Short mmCIF file of C-alpha atoms in Angstrom, two decimals:
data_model
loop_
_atom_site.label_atom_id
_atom_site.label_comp_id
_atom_site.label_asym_id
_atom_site.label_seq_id
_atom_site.Cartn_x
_atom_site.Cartn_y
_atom_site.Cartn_z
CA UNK A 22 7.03 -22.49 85.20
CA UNK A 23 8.24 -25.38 87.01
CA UNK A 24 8.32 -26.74 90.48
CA UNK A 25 11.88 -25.44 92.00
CA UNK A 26 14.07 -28.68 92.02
CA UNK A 27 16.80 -29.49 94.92
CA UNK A 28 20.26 -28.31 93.59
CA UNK A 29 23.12 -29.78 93.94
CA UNK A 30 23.89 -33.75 95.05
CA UNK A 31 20.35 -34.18 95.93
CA UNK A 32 17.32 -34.70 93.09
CA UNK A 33 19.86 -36.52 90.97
CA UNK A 34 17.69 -39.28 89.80
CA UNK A 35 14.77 -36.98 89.49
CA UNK A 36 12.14 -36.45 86.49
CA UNK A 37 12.69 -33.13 85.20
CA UNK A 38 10.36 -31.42 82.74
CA UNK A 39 11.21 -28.65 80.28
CA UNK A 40 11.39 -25.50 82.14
CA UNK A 41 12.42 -27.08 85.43
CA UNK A 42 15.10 -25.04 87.90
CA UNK A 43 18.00 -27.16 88.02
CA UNK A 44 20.24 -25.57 89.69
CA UNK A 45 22.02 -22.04 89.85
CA UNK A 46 24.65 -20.95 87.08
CA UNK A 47 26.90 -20.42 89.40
CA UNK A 48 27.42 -23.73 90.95
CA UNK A 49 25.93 -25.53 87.66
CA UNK A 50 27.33 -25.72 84.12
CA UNK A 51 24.51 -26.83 81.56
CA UNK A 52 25.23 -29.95 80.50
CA UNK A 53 23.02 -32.15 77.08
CA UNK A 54 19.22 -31.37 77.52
CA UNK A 55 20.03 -28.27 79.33
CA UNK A 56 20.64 -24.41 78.92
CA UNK A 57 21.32 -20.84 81.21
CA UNK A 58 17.93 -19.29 81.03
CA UNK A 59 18.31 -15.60 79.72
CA UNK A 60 18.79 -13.78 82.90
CA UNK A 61 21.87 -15.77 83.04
CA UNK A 62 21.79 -16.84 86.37
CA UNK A 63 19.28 -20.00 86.17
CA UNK A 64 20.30 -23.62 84.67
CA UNK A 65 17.03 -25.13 83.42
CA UNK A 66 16.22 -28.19 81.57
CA UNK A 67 14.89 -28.01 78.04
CA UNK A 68 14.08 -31.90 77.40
CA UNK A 69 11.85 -34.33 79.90
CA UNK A 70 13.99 -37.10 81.38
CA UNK A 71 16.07 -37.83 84.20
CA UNK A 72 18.74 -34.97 85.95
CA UNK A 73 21.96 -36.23 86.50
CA UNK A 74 24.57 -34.25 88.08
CA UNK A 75 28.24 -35.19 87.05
CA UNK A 76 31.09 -34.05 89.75
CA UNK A 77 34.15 -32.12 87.88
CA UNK A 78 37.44 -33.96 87.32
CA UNK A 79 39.93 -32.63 90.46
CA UNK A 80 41.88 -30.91 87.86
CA UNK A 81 39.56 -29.36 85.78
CA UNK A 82 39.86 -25.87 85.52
CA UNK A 83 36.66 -25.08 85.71
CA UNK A 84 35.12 -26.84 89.20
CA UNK A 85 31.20 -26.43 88.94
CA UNK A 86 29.11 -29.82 88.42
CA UNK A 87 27.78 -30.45 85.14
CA UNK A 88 23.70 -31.18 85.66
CA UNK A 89 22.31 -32.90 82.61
CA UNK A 90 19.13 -34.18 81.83
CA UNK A 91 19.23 -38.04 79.68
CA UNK A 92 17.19 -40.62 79.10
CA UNK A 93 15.26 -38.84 75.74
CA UNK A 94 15.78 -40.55 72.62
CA UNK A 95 16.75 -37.33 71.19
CA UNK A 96 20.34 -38.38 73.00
CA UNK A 97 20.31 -41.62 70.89
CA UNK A 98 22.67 -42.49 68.39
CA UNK A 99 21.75 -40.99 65.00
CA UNK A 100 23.11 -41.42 61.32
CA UNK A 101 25.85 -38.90 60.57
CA UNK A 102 27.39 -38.82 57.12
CA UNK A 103 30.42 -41.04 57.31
CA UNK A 104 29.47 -43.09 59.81
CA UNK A 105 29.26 -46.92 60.09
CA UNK A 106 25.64 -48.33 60.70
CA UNK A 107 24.08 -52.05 61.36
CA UNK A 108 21.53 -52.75 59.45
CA UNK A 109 18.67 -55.47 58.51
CA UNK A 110 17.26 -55.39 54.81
CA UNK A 111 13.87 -55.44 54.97
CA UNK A 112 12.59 -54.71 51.34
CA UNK A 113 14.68 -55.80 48.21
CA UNK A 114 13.31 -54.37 44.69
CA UNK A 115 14.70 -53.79 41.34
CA UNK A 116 17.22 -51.26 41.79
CA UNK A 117 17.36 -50.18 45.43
CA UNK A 118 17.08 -52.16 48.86
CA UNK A 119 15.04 -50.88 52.07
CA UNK A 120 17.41 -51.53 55.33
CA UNK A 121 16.29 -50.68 58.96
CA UNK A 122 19.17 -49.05 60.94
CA UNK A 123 19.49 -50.92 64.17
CA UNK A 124 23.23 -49.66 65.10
CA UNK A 125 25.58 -46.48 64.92
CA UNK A 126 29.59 -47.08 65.21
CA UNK A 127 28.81 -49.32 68.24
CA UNK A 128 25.46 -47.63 69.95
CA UNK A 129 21.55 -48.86 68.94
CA UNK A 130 19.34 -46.41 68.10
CA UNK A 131 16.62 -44.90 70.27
CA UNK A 132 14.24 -44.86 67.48
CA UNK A 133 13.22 -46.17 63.66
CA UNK A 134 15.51 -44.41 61.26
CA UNK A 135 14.98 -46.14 57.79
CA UNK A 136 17.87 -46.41 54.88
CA UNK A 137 18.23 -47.17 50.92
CA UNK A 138 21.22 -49.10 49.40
CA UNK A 139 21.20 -47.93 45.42
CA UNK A 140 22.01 -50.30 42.83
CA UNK A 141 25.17 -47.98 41.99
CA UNK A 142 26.39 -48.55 45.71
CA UNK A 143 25.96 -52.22 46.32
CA UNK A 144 29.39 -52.65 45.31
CA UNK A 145 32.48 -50.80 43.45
CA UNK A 146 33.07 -52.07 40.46
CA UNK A 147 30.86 -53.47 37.01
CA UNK A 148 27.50 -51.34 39.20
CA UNK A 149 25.46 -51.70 35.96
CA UNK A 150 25.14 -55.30 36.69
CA UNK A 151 24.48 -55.66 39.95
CA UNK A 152 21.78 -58.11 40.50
CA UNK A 153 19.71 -56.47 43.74
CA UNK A 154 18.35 -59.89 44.82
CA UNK A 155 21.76 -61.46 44.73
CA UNK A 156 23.16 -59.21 46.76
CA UNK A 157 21.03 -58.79 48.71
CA UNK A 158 17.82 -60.36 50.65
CA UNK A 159 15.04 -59.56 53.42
CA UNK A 160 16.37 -60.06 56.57
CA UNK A 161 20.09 -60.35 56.18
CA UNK A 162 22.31 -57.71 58.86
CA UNK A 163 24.56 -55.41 56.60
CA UNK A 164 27.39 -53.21 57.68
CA UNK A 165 27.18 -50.23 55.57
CA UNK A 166 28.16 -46.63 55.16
CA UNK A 167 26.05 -43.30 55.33
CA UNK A 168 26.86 -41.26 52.40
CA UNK A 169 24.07 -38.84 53.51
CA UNK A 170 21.54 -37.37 54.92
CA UNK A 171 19.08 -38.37 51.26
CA UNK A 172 15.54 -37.70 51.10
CA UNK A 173 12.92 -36.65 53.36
CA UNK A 174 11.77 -40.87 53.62
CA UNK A 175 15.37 -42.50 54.08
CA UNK A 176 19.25 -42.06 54.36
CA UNK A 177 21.42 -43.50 51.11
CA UNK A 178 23.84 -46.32 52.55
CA UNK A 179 26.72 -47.61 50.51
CA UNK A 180 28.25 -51.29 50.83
CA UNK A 181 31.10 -50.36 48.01
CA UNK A 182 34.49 -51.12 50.31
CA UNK A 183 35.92 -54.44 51.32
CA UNK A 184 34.94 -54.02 55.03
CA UNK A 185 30.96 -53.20 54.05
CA UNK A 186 28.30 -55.78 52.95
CA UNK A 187 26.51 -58.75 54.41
CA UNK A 188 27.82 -60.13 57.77
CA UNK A 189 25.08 -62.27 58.67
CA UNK A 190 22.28 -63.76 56.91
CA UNK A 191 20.01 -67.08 56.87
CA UNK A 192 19.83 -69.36 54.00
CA UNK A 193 16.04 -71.03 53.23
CA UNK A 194 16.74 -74.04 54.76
CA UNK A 195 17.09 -72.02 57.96
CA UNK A 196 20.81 -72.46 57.93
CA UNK A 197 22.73 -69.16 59.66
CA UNK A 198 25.49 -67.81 57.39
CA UNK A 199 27.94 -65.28 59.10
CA UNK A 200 31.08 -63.14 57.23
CA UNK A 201 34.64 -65.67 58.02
CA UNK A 202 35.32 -61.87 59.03
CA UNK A 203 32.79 -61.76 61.92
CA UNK A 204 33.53 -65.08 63.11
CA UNK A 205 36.91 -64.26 63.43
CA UNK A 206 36.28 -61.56 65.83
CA UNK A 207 34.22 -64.08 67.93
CA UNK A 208 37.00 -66.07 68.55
CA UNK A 209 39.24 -63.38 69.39
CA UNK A 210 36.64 -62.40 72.27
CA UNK A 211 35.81 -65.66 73.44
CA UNK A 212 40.19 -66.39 74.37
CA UNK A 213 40.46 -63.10 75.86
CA UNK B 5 18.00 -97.85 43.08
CA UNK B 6 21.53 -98.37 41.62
CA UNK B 7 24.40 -95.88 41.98
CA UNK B 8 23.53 -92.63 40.06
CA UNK B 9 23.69 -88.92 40.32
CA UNK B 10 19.74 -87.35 39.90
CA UNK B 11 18.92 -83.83 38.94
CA UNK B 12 15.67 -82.54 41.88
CA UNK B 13 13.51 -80.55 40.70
CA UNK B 14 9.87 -78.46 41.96
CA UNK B 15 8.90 -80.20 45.03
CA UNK B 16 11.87 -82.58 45.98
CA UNK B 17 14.30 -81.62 48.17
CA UNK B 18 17.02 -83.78 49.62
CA UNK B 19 18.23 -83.94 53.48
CA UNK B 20 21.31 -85.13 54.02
CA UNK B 21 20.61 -88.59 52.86
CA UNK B 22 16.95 -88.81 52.40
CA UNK B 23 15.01 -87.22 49.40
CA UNK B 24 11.63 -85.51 50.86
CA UNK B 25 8.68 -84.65 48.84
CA UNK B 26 7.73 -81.09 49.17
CA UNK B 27 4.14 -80.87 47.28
CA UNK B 28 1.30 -82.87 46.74
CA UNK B 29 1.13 -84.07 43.39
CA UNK B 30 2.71 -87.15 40.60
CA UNK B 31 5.83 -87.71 40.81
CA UNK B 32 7.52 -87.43 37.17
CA UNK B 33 10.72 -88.78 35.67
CA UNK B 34 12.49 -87.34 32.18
CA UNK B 35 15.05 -89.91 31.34
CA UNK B 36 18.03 -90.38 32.58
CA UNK B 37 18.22 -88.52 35.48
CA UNK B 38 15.70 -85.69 36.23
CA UNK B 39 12.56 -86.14 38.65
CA UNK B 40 10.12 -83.75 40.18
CA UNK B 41 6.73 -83.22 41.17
CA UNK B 42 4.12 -82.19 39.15
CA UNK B 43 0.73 -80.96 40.67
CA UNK B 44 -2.02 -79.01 39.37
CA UNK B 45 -3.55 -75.42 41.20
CA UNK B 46 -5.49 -72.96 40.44
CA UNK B 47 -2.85 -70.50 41.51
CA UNK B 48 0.22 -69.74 39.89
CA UNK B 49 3.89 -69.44 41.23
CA UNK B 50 5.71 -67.68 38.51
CA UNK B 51 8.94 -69.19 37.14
CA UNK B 52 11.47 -67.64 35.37
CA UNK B 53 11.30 -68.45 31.06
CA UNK B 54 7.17 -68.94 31.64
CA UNK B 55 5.22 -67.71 29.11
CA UNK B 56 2.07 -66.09 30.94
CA UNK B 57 -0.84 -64.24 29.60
CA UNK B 58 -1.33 -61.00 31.64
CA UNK B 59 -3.82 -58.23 31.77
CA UNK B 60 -2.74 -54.65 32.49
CA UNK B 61 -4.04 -53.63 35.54
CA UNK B 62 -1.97 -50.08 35.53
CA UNK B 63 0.91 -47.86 33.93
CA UNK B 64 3.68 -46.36 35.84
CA UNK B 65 6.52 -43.74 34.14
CA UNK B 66 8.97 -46.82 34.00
CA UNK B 67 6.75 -50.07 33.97
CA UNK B 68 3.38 -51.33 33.36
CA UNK B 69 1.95 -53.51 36.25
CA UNK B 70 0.32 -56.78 34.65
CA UNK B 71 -1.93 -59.23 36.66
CA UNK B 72 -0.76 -62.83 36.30
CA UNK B 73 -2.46 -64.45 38.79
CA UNK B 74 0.81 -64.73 40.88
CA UNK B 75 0.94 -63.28 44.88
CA UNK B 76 1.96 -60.05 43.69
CA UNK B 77 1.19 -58.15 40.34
CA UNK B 78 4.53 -58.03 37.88
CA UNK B 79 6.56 -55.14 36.27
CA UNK B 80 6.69 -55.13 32.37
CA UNK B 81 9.33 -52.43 31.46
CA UNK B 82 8.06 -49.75 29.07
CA UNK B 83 11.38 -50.76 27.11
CA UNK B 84 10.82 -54.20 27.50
CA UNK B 85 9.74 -54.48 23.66
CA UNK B 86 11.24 -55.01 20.07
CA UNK B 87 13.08 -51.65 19.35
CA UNK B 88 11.64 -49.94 22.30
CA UNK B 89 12.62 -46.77 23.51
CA UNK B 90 11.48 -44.06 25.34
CA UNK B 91 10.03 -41.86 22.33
CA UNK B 92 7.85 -44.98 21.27
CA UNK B 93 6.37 -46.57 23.98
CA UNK B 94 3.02 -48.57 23.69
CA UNK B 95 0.35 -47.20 25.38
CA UNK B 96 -1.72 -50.12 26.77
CA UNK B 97 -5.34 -49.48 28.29
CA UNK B 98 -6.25 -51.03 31.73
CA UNK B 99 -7.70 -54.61 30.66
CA UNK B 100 -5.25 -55.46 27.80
CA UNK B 101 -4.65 -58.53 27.56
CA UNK B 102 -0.38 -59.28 27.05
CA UNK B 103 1.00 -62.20 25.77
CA UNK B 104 4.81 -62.11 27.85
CA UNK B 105 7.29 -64.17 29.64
CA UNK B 106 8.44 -64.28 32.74
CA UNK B 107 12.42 -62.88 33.02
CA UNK B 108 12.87 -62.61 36.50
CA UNK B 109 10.66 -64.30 39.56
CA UNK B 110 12.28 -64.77 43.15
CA UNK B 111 9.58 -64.79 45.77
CA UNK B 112 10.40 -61.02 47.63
CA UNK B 113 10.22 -59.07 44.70
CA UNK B 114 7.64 -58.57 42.24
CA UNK B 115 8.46 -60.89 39.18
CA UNK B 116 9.54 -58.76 36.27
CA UNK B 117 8.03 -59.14 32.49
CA UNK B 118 9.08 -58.74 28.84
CA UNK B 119 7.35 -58.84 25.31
CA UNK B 120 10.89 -59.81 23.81
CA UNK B 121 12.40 -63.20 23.63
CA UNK B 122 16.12 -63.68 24.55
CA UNK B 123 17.52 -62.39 21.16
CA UNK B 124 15.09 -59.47 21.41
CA UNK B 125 12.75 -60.06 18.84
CA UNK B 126 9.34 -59.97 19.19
CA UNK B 127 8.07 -63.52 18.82
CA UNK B 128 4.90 -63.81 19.27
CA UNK B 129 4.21 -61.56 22.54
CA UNK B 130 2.67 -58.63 22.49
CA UNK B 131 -0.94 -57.86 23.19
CA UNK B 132 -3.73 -59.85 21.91
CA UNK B 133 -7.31 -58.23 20.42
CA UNK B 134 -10.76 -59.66 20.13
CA UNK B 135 -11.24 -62.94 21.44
CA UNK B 136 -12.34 -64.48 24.19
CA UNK B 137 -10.07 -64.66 28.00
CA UNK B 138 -11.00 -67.50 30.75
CA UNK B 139 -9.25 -69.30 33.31
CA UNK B 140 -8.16 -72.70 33.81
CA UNK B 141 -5.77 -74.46 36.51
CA UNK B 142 -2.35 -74.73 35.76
CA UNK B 143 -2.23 -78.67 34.83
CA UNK B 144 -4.56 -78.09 32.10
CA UNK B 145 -2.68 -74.92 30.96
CA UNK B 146 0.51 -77.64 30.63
CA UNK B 147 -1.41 -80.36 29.05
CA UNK B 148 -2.58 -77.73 26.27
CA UNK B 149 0.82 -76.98 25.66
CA UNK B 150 2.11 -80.85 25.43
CA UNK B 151 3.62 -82.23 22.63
CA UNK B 152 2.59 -83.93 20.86
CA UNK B 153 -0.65 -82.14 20.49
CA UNK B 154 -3.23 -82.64 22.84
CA UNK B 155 -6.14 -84.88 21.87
CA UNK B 156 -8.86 -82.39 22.14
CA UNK B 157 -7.17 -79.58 20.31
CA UNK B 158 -6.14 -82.10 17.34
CA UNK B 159 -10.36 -82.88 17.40
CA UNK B 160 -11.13 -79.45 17.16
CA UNK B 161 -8.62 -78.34 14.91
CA UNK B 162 -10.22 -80.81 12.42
CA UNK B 163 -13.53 -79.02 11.47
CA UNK B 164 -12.77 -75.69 12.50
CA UNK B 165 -10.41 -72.98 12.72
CA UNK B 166 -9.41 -71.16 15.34
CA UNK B 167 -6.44 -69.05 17.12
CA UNK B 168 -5.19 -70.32 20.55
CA UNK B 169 -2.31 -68.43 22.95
CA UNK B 170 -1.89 -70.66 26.36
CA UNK B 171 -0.71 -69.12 29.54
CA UNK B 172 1.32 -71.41 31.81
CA UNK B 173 -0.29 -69.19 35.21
CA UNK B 174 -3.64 -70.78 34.00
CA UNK B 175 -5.53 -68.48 31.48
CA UNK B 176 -6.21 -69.38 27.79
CA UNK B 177 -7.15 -66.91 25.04
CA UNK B 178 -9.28 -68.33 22.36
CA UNK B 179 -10.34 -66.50 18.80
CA UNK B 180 -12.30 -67.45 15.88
CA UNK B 181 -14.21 -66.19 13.34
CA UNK B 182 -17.78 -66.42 14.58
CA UNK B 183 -18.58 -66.38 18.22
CA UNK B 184 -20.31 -70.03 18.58
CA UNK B 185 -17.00 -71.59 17.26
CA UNK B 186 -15.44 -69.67 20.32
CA UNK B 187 -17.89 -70.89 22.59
CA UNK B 188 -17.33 -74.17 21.24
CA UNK B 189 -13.56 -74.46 21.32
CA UNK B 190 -13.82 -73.24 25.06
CA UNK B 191 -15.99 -75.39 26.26
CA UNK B 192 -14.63 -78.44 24.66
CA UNK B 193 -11.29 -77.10 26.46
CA UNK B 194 -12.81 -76.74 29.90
CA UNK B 195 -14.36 -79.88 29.95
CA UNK B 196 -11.04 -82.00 28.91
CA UNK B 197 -8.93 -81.35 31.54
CA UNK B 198 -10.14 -84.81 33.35
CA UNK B 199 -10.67 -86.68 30.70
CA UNK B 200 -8.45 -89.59 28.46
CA UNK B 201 -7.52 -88.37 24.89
CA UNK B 202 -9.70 -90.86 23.67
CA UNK B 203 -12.59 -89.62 25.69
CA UNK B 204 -11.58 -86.05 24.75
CA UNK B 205 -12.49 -87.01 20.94
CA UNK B 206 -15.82 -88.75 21.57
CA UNK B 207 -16.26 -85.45 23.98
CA UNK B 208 -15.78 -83.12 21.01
CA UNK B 209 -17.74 -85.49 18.27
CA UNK B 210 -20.68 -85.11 20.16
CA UNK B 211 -20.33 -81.15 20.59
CA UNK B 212 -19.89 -80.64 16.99
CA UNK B 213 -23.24 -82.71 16.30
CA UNK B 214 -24.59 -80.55 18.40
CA UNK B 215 -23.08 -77.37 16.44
CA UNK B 216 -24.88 -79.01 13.40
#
């Protein structure tokens, strides 16, 4: 079992391993990456990273500190049916279109999570003749949609809505092409 | 130059106002307006509304993949054929040799095939038997194909007989009745790509003495 960490303020900062003592139940509630071991009295951690210890909000009703342990990429952003990725195309073929997921909503991803745009979903109406190389080509950054979790290899992406598609993408002369909607929202930033 | 609008093509490509050659290779005008840059390889870049010569190299449920000498091998659609569908597709052995054209080519995909022209009839494409395969550069695959006919294959064509299918990615397909007219017709070919037409029909006198 592990070595018996500080509790409380001190350790915060610490590498924890799984198994670690955290703290006491008690004075602890388990927070992401850790659990009450069985006996019910013990918070341990169940991931390796770092412990933090968060201090309760002065109303809260309950006032014990919430330890946590971050820092493992299981705590990254991942693809949820429904949700809006960032992505760069990296293969374009006949009917479908390899992307690499880069964002979710606004977070990057800890690690490689790989997606398919189908012919039928590159846009929503006349799919039949979509042209996949038109639409699409290696290297451009795509906002899409997650319709779900597909196959063991990728998740199926959709582009088929008026806010989806290509927002930025380089032409073969080397010339960088951007959305008029996603230079709009640079401007806004930059005369805040 | 006066004041005119000109069409670019292969291996031009204009900068603001400059025009900048892209390839090595002649520079060649079609009256009035187009120019481009012709050059000769032993590689081919496929083009879209090329007719290639391709050999099967393997069968998938959807496609065949055919070798055309291009980067990557192509797709021919098992339904890519006069009245194809999927109860009679052709089954093709690894090493046919296809007589196609070229439908779609962008360079990050693999180009894409079909034995049918644009109506959908079959032309002439399909798969060829007997005969005799070799490979030539792509200059000489384009002056084979010139109109009017090129000097060597006029020569040849007067004595002897013979069945010719030109691929513009560089490979020519040559049958006759006996085998030392094929040898004949393909080496008179081979050896013509560097010569004048007038050389080409002293070239191919003094092959069919030889013959006699």
């Amino acid at each position: 079992m592990g070595v018996m960490a500080a509790v409380g303020g001190d350790g915060d900062g610490e590498l924890v391993t799984p198994g670690e003592l955290l703290g006491d139940s008690s004075k602890m509630i388990a927070g992401r990456g850790a659990y009450v071991a069985p006996n019910g009295r013990s918070v341990r951690a169940s991931l390796t990273g770092i412990r933090r210890v968060t201090h309760p909000q002065p109303d809260a009703a309950d006032q014990r500190s919430i330890v946590e342990v971050v820092g493992h990429k299981a705590h990254g952003a991942v693809p949820q049916p429904g949700s809006v990725v960032i992505v760069r195309i990296t293969k374009v073929m006949a009917r479908t279109a390899s992307a690499d997921i880069m964002c979710v909503e606004s977070k990057a991803v800890r690690e490689k999570f790989t997606g398919i745009i189908r012919q039928q979903d590159v846009r929503a109406t006349e799919i039949d003749k979509v042209d996949m190389y038109l639409s699409f080509r290696p290297g451009d950054i795509v906002r899409a949609l997650v319709l779900s979790l597909g196959d063991a290899r990728a998740y199926y992406l959709s582009t088929a809505k008026n806010e989806l598609g290509v927002v930025s993408a380089q032409s073969i002369a080397a010339n960088h092409i951007v959305s008029r909607q996603l230079l709009t929202v640079t401007v806004i930033l930059r005369y805040c | 130059m006066s004041n005119q609008t000109i069409k670019l093509g292969a291996g031009l490509r204009q900068d603001c106002d400059t025009i900048s050659v892209m390839k090595a290779g002649t520079l060649r005008l079609s009256k009035p307006n187009k120019y481009w840059v012709e050059s000769s390889h032993k590689r081919y870049v496929p083009c879209v509304e090329d007719t290639v010569l391709g050999i099967v190299v393997d069968s998938k449920p959807d496609n065949f993949l055919v070798d055309i000498k291009a980067p990557t091998l192509a797709f021919l659609p098992v339904l890519a054929f006069e009245g194809g569908t999927r109860r009679n597709i052709p089954k093709f052995e690894v090493g046919t040799l296809l007589y196609v054209r070229v439908v779609k080519a962008n360079n990050s995909m693999n180009p894409e095939l079909s034995c049918m022209d644009d109506t959908g009839k079959a032309a002439e494409f399909g798969p060829l038997k007997d005969g005799y395969v070799f490979e030539t550069s792509t200059g000489l695959s384009r002056m084979l194909l010139s109109s009017p006919t090129c000097p060597v294959l006029e020569a040849l064509g007067k004595s002897l007989s013979y069945e010719l299918a030109v691929g513009l990615n560089g490979r020519v397909w040559v049958n006759a009745a006996s085998p030392s007219t094929v040898i004949l017709v393909s080496n008179a070919i081979i050896n013509s790509e560097f010569l004048s037409g007038v050389q080409q029909k002293i070239m191919v006198e003094k092959l069919m003495k030889r013959l006699q």
